[in-house]
C-alpha cells in the first residue's frame, strides 16, 4: 500500500514563501513521476509542477519562475518551494505519485495567501 504524507502548508502574506514536503511510503517503484496539484474552491484540480525520477521538471505557466520542485529519491520525498506567493495561489495543494502500478494522492494541505 502506498501512502503520501504532506506537510508545510499554512497562511502567508502576499510576497512570502512556503515550502511543501511530501513523503511517499510503501511499494515505490524507482521509475515514477511525483508532483503537486492544487484545487481552489469551485475550480478543478490543476497541475502545479512535476518531476520524474531523472529530475526532469514541468511547471504550470502561472508558477514558472516562482515555484521550484525537487525530489530526494533516497527519501521518496518531493518538495515544492513556493516564492513570491500571490493571493491567487490560495488552494488546497495535493501531492501526486504516478507510477506503472497506479496513481496515488496525498490528503491535501491548505495554502492561504493573504493580500
mmCIF file of N, CA and C in Angstrom:
data_model
loop_
_atom_site.group_PDB
_atom_site.id
_atom_site.type_symbol
_atom_site.label_atom_id
_atom_site.label_comp_id
_atom_site.label_asym_id
_atom_site.label_seq_id
_atom_site.Cartn_x
_atom_site.Cartn_y
_atom_site.Cartn_z
ATOM 1 N N UNK A 1 0.839 -1.196 0.000
ATOM 2 C CA UNK A 1 0.000 0.000 0.000
ATOM 3 C C UNK A 1 0.868 1.239 0.000
ATOM 4 N N UNK A 2 0.504 2.199 -0.830
ATOM 5 C CA UNK A 2 1.271 3.439 -0.966
ATOM 6 C C UNK A 2 0.581 4.545 -0.174
ATOM 7 N N UNK A 3 1.371 5.274 0.582
ATOM 8 C CA UNK A 3 0.848 6.434 1.316
ATOM 9 C C UNK A 3 1.676 7.657 1.005
ATOM 10 N N UNK A 4 0.999 8.795 0.897
ATOM 11 C CA UNK A 4 1.654 10.078 0.689
ATOM 12 C C UNK A 4 1.273 10.989 1.846
ATOM 13 N N UNK A 5 2.267 11.523 2.524
ATOM 14 C CA UNK A 5 2.015 12.402 3.660
ATOM 15 C C UNK A 5 2.618 13.770 3.372
ATOM 16 N N UNK A 6 1.760 14.774 3.342
ATOM 17 C CA UNK A 6 2.177 16.138 3.020
ATOM 18 C C UNK A 6 2.361 16.956 4.292
ATOM 19 N N UNK A 7 3.183 17.982 4.167
ATOM 20 C CA UNK A 7 3.358 18.935 5.261
ATOM 21 C C UNK A 7 3.829 20.257 4.679
ATOM 22 N N UNK A 8 3.669 21.323 5.473
ATOM 23 C CA UNK A 8 4.239 22.593 5.091
ATOM 24 C C UNK A 8 3.260 23.666 4.657
ATOM 25 N N UNK A 9 1.984 23.362 4.582
ATOM 26 C CA UNK A 9 1.028 24.401 4.204
ATOM 27 C C UNK A 9 0.837 25.403 5.319
ATOM 28 N N UNK A 10 0.044 26.446 5.043
ATOM 29 C CA UNK A 10 -0.224 27.439 6.061
ATOM 30 C C UNK A 10 -0.689 28.745 5.471
ATOM 31 N N UNK A 11 -0.649 29.773 6.316
ATOM 32 C CA UNK A 11 -1.075 31.118 5.944
ATOM 33 C C UNK A 11 0.151 32.003 5.792
ATOM 34 N N UNK A 12 0.206 32.727 4.695
ATOM 35 C CA UNK A 12 1.336 33.601 4.438
ATOM 36 C C UNK A 12 0.838 34.855 3.721
ATOM 37 N N UNK A 13 1.547 35.942 3.920
ATOM 38 C CA UNK A 13 1.195 37.172 3.223
ATOM 39 C C UNK A 13 1.697 37.139 1.789
ATOM 40 N N UNK A 14 1.054 37.907 0.941
ATOM 41 C CA UNK A 14 1.493 38.009 -0.447
ATOM 42 C C UNK A 14 2.957 38.435 -0.490
ATOM 43 N N UNK A 15 3.698 37.773 -1.377
ATOM 44 C CA UNK A 15 5.129 38.025 -1.478
ATOM 45 C C UNK A 15 5.976 37.098 -0.632
ATOM 46 N N UNK A 16 5.331 36.356 0.239
ATOM 47 C CA UNK A 16 6.049 35.450 1.123
ATOM 48 C C UNK A 16 6.357 34.114 0.475
ATOM 49 N N UNK A 17 6.897 33.214 1.289
ATOM 50 C CA UNK A 17 7.324 31.900 0.801
ATOM 51 C C UNK A 17 6.811 30.797 1.707
ATOM 52 N N UNK A 18 6.632 29.635 1.108
ATOM 53 C CA UNK A 18 6.308 28.421 1.833
ATOM 54 C C UNK A 18 7.011 27.266 1.146
ATOM 55 N N UNK A 19 7.276 26.219 1.911
ATOM 56 C CA UNK A 19 7.860 25.008 1.344
ATOM 57 C C UNK A 19 6.989 23.820 1.728
ATOM 58 N N UNK A 20 6.508 23.128 0.722
ATOM 59 C CA UNK A 20 5.718 21.918 0.937
ATOM 60 C C UNK A 20 6.607 20.694 0.789
ATOM 61 N N UNK A 21 6.304 19.684 1.597
ATOM 62 C CA UNK A 21 7.011 18.407 1.508
ATOM 63 C C UNK A 21 5.990 17.284 1.392
ATOM 64 N N UNK A 22 6.378 16.225 0.718
ATOM 65 C CA UNK A 22 5.515 15.058 0.592
ATOM 66 C C UNK A 22 6.384 13.811 0.597
ATOM 67 N N UNK A 23 6.153 12.965 1.593
ATOM 68 C CA UNK A 23 6.926 11.733 1.696
ATOM 69 C C UNK A 23 6.051 10.554 1.303
ATOM 70 N N UNK A 24 6.567 9.756 0.400
ATOM 71 C CA UNK A 24 5.873 8.549 -0.044
ATOM 72 C C UNK A 24 6.433 7.332 0.682
ATOM 73 N N UNK A 25 5.546 6.424 1.042
ATOM 74 C CA UNK A 25 5.968 5.184 1.688
ATOM 75 C C UNK A 25 5.191 4.019 1.089
ATOM 76 N N UNK A 26 5.740 2.825 1.264
ATOM 77 C CA UNK A 26 5.110 1.647 0.692
ATOM 78 C C UNK A 26 5.913 1.132 -0.483
ATOM 79 N N UNK A 27 5.235 0.498 -1.409
ATOM 80 C CA UNK A 27 5.890 -0.093 -2.580
ATOM 81 C C UNK A 27 6.086 0.975 -3.660
ATOM 82 N N UNK A 28 7.234 1.630 -3.598
ATOM 83 C CA UNK A 28 7.538 2.718 -4.525
ATOM 84 C C UNK A 28 8.523 2.204 -5.570
ATOM 85 N N UNK A 29 8.114 2.269 -6.829
ATOM 86 C CA UNK A 29 8.996 1.863 -7.900
ATOM 87 C C UNK A 29 9.947 2.994 -8.255
ATOM 88 N N UNK A 30 11.141 2.634 -8.654
ATOM 89 C CA UNK A 30 12.163 3.650 -8.893
ATOM 90 C C UNK A 30 11.796 4.574 -10.041
ATOM 91 N N UNK A 31 11.042 4.078 -11.006
ATOM 92 C CA UNK A 31 10.629 4.900 -12.136
ATOM 93 C C UNK A 31 9.241 5.468 -11.834
ATOM 94 N N UNK A 32 9.184 6.750 -11.590
ATOM 95 C CA UNK A 32 7.895 7.359 -11.263
ATOM 96 C C UNK A 32 7.945 8.853 -11.506
ATOM 97 N N UNK A 33 6.796 9.461 -11.414
ATOM 98 C CA UNK A 33 6.682 10.907 -11.502
ATOM 99 C C UNK A 33 5.973 11.379 -10.235
ATOM 100 N N UNK A 34 6.572 12.342 -9.582
ATOM 101 C CA UNK A 34 5.938 12.941 -8.410
ATOM 102 C C UNK A 34 5.594 14.380 -8.731
ATOM 103 N N UNK A 35 4.509 14.855 -8.172
ATOM 104 C CA UNK A 35 4.102 16.208 -8.497
ATOM 105 C C UNK A 35 3.169 16.810 -7.478
ATOM 106 N N UNK A 36 2.829 18.046 -7.743
ATOM 107 C CA UNK A 36 1.884 18.796 -6.918
ATOM 108 C C UNK A 36 0.769 19.334 -7.803
ATOM 109 N N UNK A 37 -0.446 19.150 -7.331
ATOM 110 C CA UNK A 37 -1.624 19.733 -7.949
ATOM 111 C C UNK A 37 -2.256 20.670 -6.924
ATOM 112 N N UNK A 38 -3.127 21.546 -7.399
ATOM 113 C CA UNK A 38 -3.857 22.395 -6.476
ATOM 114 C C UNK A 38 -5.290 22.569 -6.942
ATOM 115 N N UNK A 39 -6.143 22.806 -5.939
ATOM 116 C CA UNK A 39 -7.560 22.984 -6.230
ATOM 117 C C UNK A 39 -8.109 24.104 -5.361
ATOM 118 N N UNK A 40 -8.553 25.156 -6.018
ATOM 119 C CA UNK A 40 -9.202 26.267 -5.329
ATOM 120 C C UNK A 40 -10.701 25.980 -5.259
ATOM 121 N N UNK A 41 -11.409 26.619 -4.333
ATOM 122 C CA UNK A 41 -12.858 26.385 -4.203
ATOM 123 C C UNK A 41 -13.590 26.642 -5.510
ATOM 124 N N UNK A 42 -14.397 25.684 -5.919
ATOM 125 C CA UNK A 42 -15.196 25.836 -7.129
ATOM 126 C C UNK A 42 -14.433 25.640 -8.421
ATOM 127 N N UNK A 43 -13.171 25.241 -8.325
ATOM 128 C CA UNK A 43 -12.350 25.063 -9.529
ATOM 129 C C UNK A 43 -11.855 23.629 -9.620
ATOM 130 N N UNK A 44 -11.364 23.268 -10.786
ATOM 131 C CA UNK A 44 -10.840 21.925 -10.975
ATOM 132 C C UNK A 44 -9.436 21.821 -10.393
ATOM 133 N N UNK A 45 -9.009 20.593 -10.196
ATOM 134 C CA UNK A 45 -7.662 20.343 -9.700
ATOM 135 C C UNK A 45 -6.687 20.413 -10.871
ATOM 136 N N UNK A 46 -5.688 21.270 -10.740
ATOM 137 C CA UNK A 46 -4.743 21.508 -11.824
ATOM 138 C C UNK A 46 -3.319 21.178 -11.406
ATOM 139 N N UNK A 47 -2.525 20.784 -12.383
ATOM 140 C CA UNK A 47 -1.114 20.522 -12.142
ATOM 141 C C UNK A 47 -0.380 21.823 -11.834
ATOM 142 N N UNK A 48 0.445 21.787 -10.800
ATOM 143 C CA UNK A 48 1.322 22.912 -10.473
ATOM 144 C C UNK A 48 2.726 22.630 -11.006
ATOM 145 N N UNK A 49 3.253 21.476 -10.643
ATOM 146 C CA UNK A 49 4.598 21.103 -11.067
ATOM 147 C C UNK A 49 4.786 19.608 -10.890
ATOM 148 N N UNK A 50 5.686 19.043 -11.696
ATOM 149 C CA UNK A 50 6.005 17.624 -11.567
ATOM 150 C C UNK A 50 7.487 17.411 -11.821
ATOM 151 N N UNK A 51 7.984 16.282 -11.311
ATOM 152 C CA UNK A 51 9.385 15.928 -11.512
ATOM 153 C C UNK A 51 9.469 14.411 -11.628
ATOM 154 N N UNK A 52 10.206 13.930 -12.628
ATOM 155 C CA UNK A 52 10.327 12.477 -12.771
ATOM 156 C C UNK A 52 11.582 11.972 -12.053
ATOM 157 N N UNK A 53 11.810 10.680 -12.169
ATOM 158 C CA UNK A 53 12.904 10.038 -11.447
ATOM 159 C C UNK A 53 14.276 10.563 -11.872
ATOM 160 N N UNK A 54 14.327 11.110 -13.078
ATOM 161 C CA UNK A 54 15.598 11.666 -13.574
ATOM 162 C C UNK A 54 15.692 13.157 -13.296
ATOM 163 N N UNK A 55 14.729 13.679 -12.504
ATOM 164 C CA UNK A 55 14.689 15.090 -12.101
ATOM 165 C C UNK A 55 14.364 16.042 -13.239
ATOM 166 N N UNK A 56 13.710 15.531 -14.253
ATOM 167 C CA UNK A 56 13.173 16.409 -15.291
ATOM 168 C C UNK A 56 11.893 17.036 -14.745
ATOM 169 N N UNK A 57 11.812 18.365 -14.849
ATOM 170 C CA UNK A 57 10.690 19.080 -14.237
ATOM 171 C C UNK A 57 9.737 19.661 -15.267
ATOM 172 N N UNK A 58 8.530 19.930 -14.784
ATOM 173 C CA UNK A 58 7.491 20.541 -15.610
ATOM 174 C C UNK A 58 6.689 21.463 -14.710
ATOM 175 N N UNK A 59 6.373 22.672 -15.199
ATOM 176 C CA UNK A 59 5.665 23.664 -14.393
ATOM 177 C C UNK A 59 4.465 24.231 -15.139
ATOM 178 N N UNK A 60 3.447 24.568 -14.384
ATOM 179 C CA UNK A 60 2.362 25.356 -14.946
ATOM 180 C C UNK A 60 2.896 26.757 -15.241
ATOM 181 N N UNK A 61 2.386 27.368 -16.290
ATOM 182 C CA UNK A 61 2.866 28.704 -16.667
ATOM 183 C C UNK A 61 2.691 29.702 -15.527
ATOM 184 N N UNK A 62 1.642 29.544 -14.759
ATOM 185 C CA UNK A 62 1.326 30.518 -13.709
ATOM 186 C C UNK A 62 2.334 30.525 -12.560
ATOM 187 N N UNK A 63 3.152 29.478 -12.446
ATOM 188 C CA UNK A 63 4.099 29.407 -11.325
ATOM 189 C C UNK A 63 5.557 29.421 -11.779
ATOM 190 N N UNK A 64 5.788 29.425 -13.071
ATOM 191 C CA UNK A 64 7.162 29.433 -13.578
ATOM 192 C C UNK A 64 7.913 30.644 -13.058
ATOM 193 N N UNK A 65 9.129 30.399 -12.582
ATOM 194 C CA UNK A 65 9.943 31.482 -12.056
ATOM 195 C C UNK A 65 9.692 31.785 -10.587
ATOM 196 N N UNK A 66 8.619 31.228 -10.028
ATOM 197 C CA UNK A 66 8.305 31.467 -8.613
ATOM 198 C C UNK A 66 8.383 30.197 -7.782
ATOM 199 N N UNK A 67 7.991 29.083 -8.365
ATOM 200 C CA UNK A 67 7.972 27.801 -7.648
ATOM 201 C C UNK A 67 9.097 26.910 -8.183
ATOM 202 N N UNK A 68 9.640 26.099 -7.287
ATOM 203 C CA UNK A 68 10.663 25.128 -7.667
ATOM 204 C C UNK A 68 10.322 23.774 -7.059
ATOM 205 N N UNK A 69 10.252 22.765 -7.907
ATOM 206 C CA UNK A 69 10.007 21.403 -7.432
ATOM 207 C C UNK A 69 11.319 20.641 -7.430
ATOM 208 N N UNK A 70 11.486 19.802 -6.421
ATOM 209 C CA UNK A 70 12.691 18.979 -6.335
ATOM 210 C C UNK A 70 12.328 17.679 -5.621
ATOM 211 N N UNK A 71 13.233 16.722 -5.684
ATOM 212 C CA UNK A 71 12.956 15.445 -5.043
ATOM 213 C C UNK A 71 14.227 14.840 -4.492
ATOM 214 N N UNK A 72 14.028 14.009 -3.475
ATOM 215 C CA UNK A 72 15.124 13.237 -2.886
ATOM 216 C C UNK A 72 14.729 11.775 -3.060
ATOM 217 N N UNK A 73 15.316 11.112 -4.031
ATOM 218 C CA UNK A 73 14.922 9.744 -4.348
ATOM 219 C C UNK A 73 15.206 8.785 -3.196
ATOM 220 N N UNK A 74 16.269 9.034 -2.468
ATOM 221 C CA UNK A 74 16.608 8.152 -1.350
ATOM 222 C C UNK A 74 15.545 8.199 -0.255
ATOM 223 N N UNK A 75 14.872 9.339 -0.150
ATOM 224 C CA UNK A 75 13.853 9.513 0.889
ATOM 225 C C UNK A 75 12.436 9.417 0.322
ATOM 226 N N UNK A 76 12.313 9.183 -0.982
ATOM 227 C CA UNK A 76 10.998 9.153 -1.628
ATOM 228 C C UNK A 76 10.184 10.390 -1.261
ATOM 229 N N UNK A 77 10.829 11.518 -1.322
ATOM 230 C CA UNK A 77 10.209 12.776 -0.903
ATOM 231 C C UNK A 77 10.305 13.801 -2.021
ATOM 232 N N UNK A 78 9.230 14.544 -2.200
ATOM 233 C CA UNK A 78 9.199 15.627 -3.168
ATOM 234 C C UNK A 78 8.902 16.921 -2.425
ATOM 235 N N UNK A 79 9.513 17.989 -2.900
ATOM 236 C CA UNK A 79 9.378 19.295 -2.267
ATOM 237 C C UNK A 79 8.850 20.303 -3.284
ATOM 238 N N UNK A 80 8.158 21.309 -2.763
ATOM 239 C CA UNK A 80 7.734 22.425 -3.597
ATOM 240 C C UNK A 80 8.064 23.709 -2.856
ATOM 241 N N UNK A 81 9.074 24.398 -3.338
ATOM 242 C CA UNK A 81 9.441 25.702 -2.786
ATOM 243 C C UNK A 81 8.630 26.763 -3.513
ATOM 244 N N UNK A 82 7.846 27.504 -2.771
ATOM 245 C CA UNK A 82 6.959 28.499 -3.356
ATOM 246 C C UNK A 82 7.389 29.884 -2.871
ATOM 247 N N UNK A 83 7.834 30.705 -3.800
ATOM 248 C CA UNK A 83 8.271 32.069 -3.504
ATOM 249 C C UNK A 83 7.347 33.066 -4.192
ATOM 250 N N UNK A 84 7.430 34.298 -3.748
ATOM 251 C CA UNK A 84 6.629 35.383 -4.338
ATOM 252 C C UNK A 84 5.159 34.970 -4.454
ATOM 253 N N UNK A 85 4.638 34.449 -3.376
ATOM 254 C CA UNK A 85 3.273 33.936 -3.397
ATOM 255 C C UNK A 85 2.261 35.052 -3.620
ATOM 256 N N UNK A 86 1.190 34.700 -4.331
ATOM 257 C CA UNK A 86 0.128 35.637 -4.666
ATOM 258 C C UNK A 86 -1.193 35.118 -4.091
ATOM 259 N N UNK A 87 -2.151 35.999 -3.861
ATOM 260 C CA UNK A 87 -3.458 35.529 -3.362
ATOM 261 C C UNK A 87 -4.071 34.457 -4.254
ATOM 262 N N UNK A 88 -3.828 34.531 -5.554
ATOM 263 C CA UNK A 88 -4.397 33.530 -6.463
ATOM 264 C C UNK A 88 -3.732 32.168 -6.339
ATOM 265 N N UNK A 89 -2.687 32.058 -5.550
ATOM 266 C CA UNK A 89 -2.088 30.752 -5.260
ATOM 267 C C UNK A 89 -2.831 30.017 -4.144
ATOM 268 N N UNK A 90 -3.773 30.696 -3.526
ATOM 269 C CA UNK A 90 -4.549 30.081 -2.452
ATOM 270 C C UNK A 90 -5.321 28.869 -2.975
ATOM 271 N N UNK A 91 -5.124 27.739 -2.318
ATOM 272 C CA UNK A 91 -5.756 26.486 -2.761
ATOM 273 C C UNK A 91 -5.363 25.383 -1.793
ATOM 274 N N UNK A 92 -5.993 24.235 -1.965
ATOM 275 C CA UNK A 92 -5.516 23.014 -1.325
ATOM 276 C C UNK A 92 -4.521 22.375 -2.291
ATOM 277 N N UNK A 93 -3.345 22.085 -1.785
ATOM 278 C CA UNK A 93 -2.286 21.503 -2.603
ATOM 279 C C UNK A 93 -2.201 20.000 -2.313
ATOM 280 N N UNK A 94 -2.214 19.233 -3.384
ATOM 281 C CA UNK A 94 -2.198 17.775 -3.277
ATOM 282 C C UNK A 94 -0.920 17.211 -3.878
ATOM 283 N N UNK A 95 -0.303 16.324 -3.151
ATOM 284 C CA UNK A 95 0.845 15.589 -3.657
ATOM 285 C C UNK A 95 0.340 14.428 -4.518
ATOM 286 N N UNK A 96 1.069 14.127 -5.566
ATOM 287 C CA UNK A 96 0.674 13.083 -6.501
ATOM 288 C C UNK A 96 1.875 12.212 -6.850
ATOM 289 N N UNK A 97 1.630 10.920 -6.881
ATOM 290 C CA UNK A 97 2.662 9.962 -7.296
ATOM 291 C C UNK A 97 2.077 9.112 -8.402
ATOM 292 N N UNK A 98 2.767 9.089 -9.520
ATOM 293 C CA UNK A 98 2.294 8.335 -10.671
ATOM 294 C C UNK A 98 3.353 7.325 -11.074
ATOM 295 N N UNK A 99 3.004 6.049 -11.017
ATOM 296 C CA UNK A 99 3.912 5.004 -11.463
ATOM 297 C C UNK A 99 3.094 3.921 -12.131
ATOM 298 N N UNK A 100 3.749 2.922 -12.677
ATOM 299 C CA UNK A 100 3.035 1.998 -13.551
ATOM 300 C C UNK A 100 1.951 1.229 -12.805
ATOM 301 N N UNK A 101 2.092 1.119 -11.489
ATOM 302 C CA UNK A 101 1.108 0.377 -10.695
ATOM 303 C C UNK A 101 -0.131 1.212 -10.379
ATOM 304 N N UNK A 102 -0.077 2.520 -10.635
ATOM 305 C CA UNK A 102 -1.233 3.348 -10.353
ATOM 306 C C UNK A 102 -0.875 4.782 -10.020
ATOM 307 N N UNK A 103 -1.909 5.560 -9.735
ATOM 308 C CA UNK A 103 -1.749 6.963 -9.350
ATOM 309 C C UNK A 103 -2.245 7.133 -7.926
ATOM 310 N N UNK A 104 -1.479 7.846 -7.126
ATOM 311 C CA UNK A 104 -1.771 7.986 -5.706
ATOM 312 C C UNK A 104 -1.779 9.463 -5.318
ATOM 313 N N UNK A 105 -2.616 9.768 -4.319
ATOM 314 C CA UNK A 105 -2.785 11.161 -3.880
ATOM 315 C C UNK A 105 -2.575 11.281 -2.374
ATOM 316 N N UNK A 106 -2.036 12.438 -1.986
ATOM 317 C CA UNK A 106 -1.991 12.777 -0.578
ATOM 318 C C UNK A 106 -3.328 13.346 -0.130
ATOM 319 N N UNK A 107 -3.403 13.670 1.151
ATOM 320 C CA UNK A 107 -4.667 14.137 1.720
ATOM 321 C C UNK A 107 -4.910 15.620 1.436
ATOM 322 N N UNK A 108 -3.885 16.326 1.015
ATOM 323 C CA UNK A 108 -4.014 17.743 0.720
ATOM 324 C C UNK A 108 -3.571 18.612 1.887
ATOM 325 N N UNK A 109 -2.992 19.745 1.555
ATOM 326 C CA UNK A 109 -2.591 20.714 2.569
ATOM 327 C C UNK A 109 -3.008 22.108 2.095
ATOM 328 N N UNK A 110 -3.588 22.868 2.999
ATOM 329 C CA UNK A 110 -4.120 24.191 2.639
ATOM 330 C C UNK A 110 -3.007 25.231 2.591
ATOM 331 N N UNK A 111 -3.002 25.984 1.521
ATOM 332 C CA UNK A 111 -2.120 27.149 1.389
ATOM 333 C C UNK A 111 -3.013 28.366 1.198
ATOM 334 N N UNK A 112 -2.864 29.336 2.088
ATOM 335 C CA UNK A 112 -3.660 30.555 2.009
ATOM 336 C C UNK A 112 -2.726 31.750 1.951
ATOM 337 N N UNK A 113 -2.898 32.569 0.917
ATOM 338 C CA UNK A 113 -2.063 33.749 0.733
ATOM 339 C C UNK A 113 -2.951 34.980 0.898
ATOM 340 N N UNK A 114 -2.643 35.784 1.887
ATOM 341 C CA UNK A 114 -3.433 36.975 2.147
ATOM 342 C C UNK A 114 -2.855 38.178 1.418
ATOM 343 N N UNK A 115 -3.733 39.081 1.021
ATOM 344 C CA UNK A 115 -3.284 40.274 0.264
ATOM 345 C C UNK A 115 -2.952 41.420 1.204
#
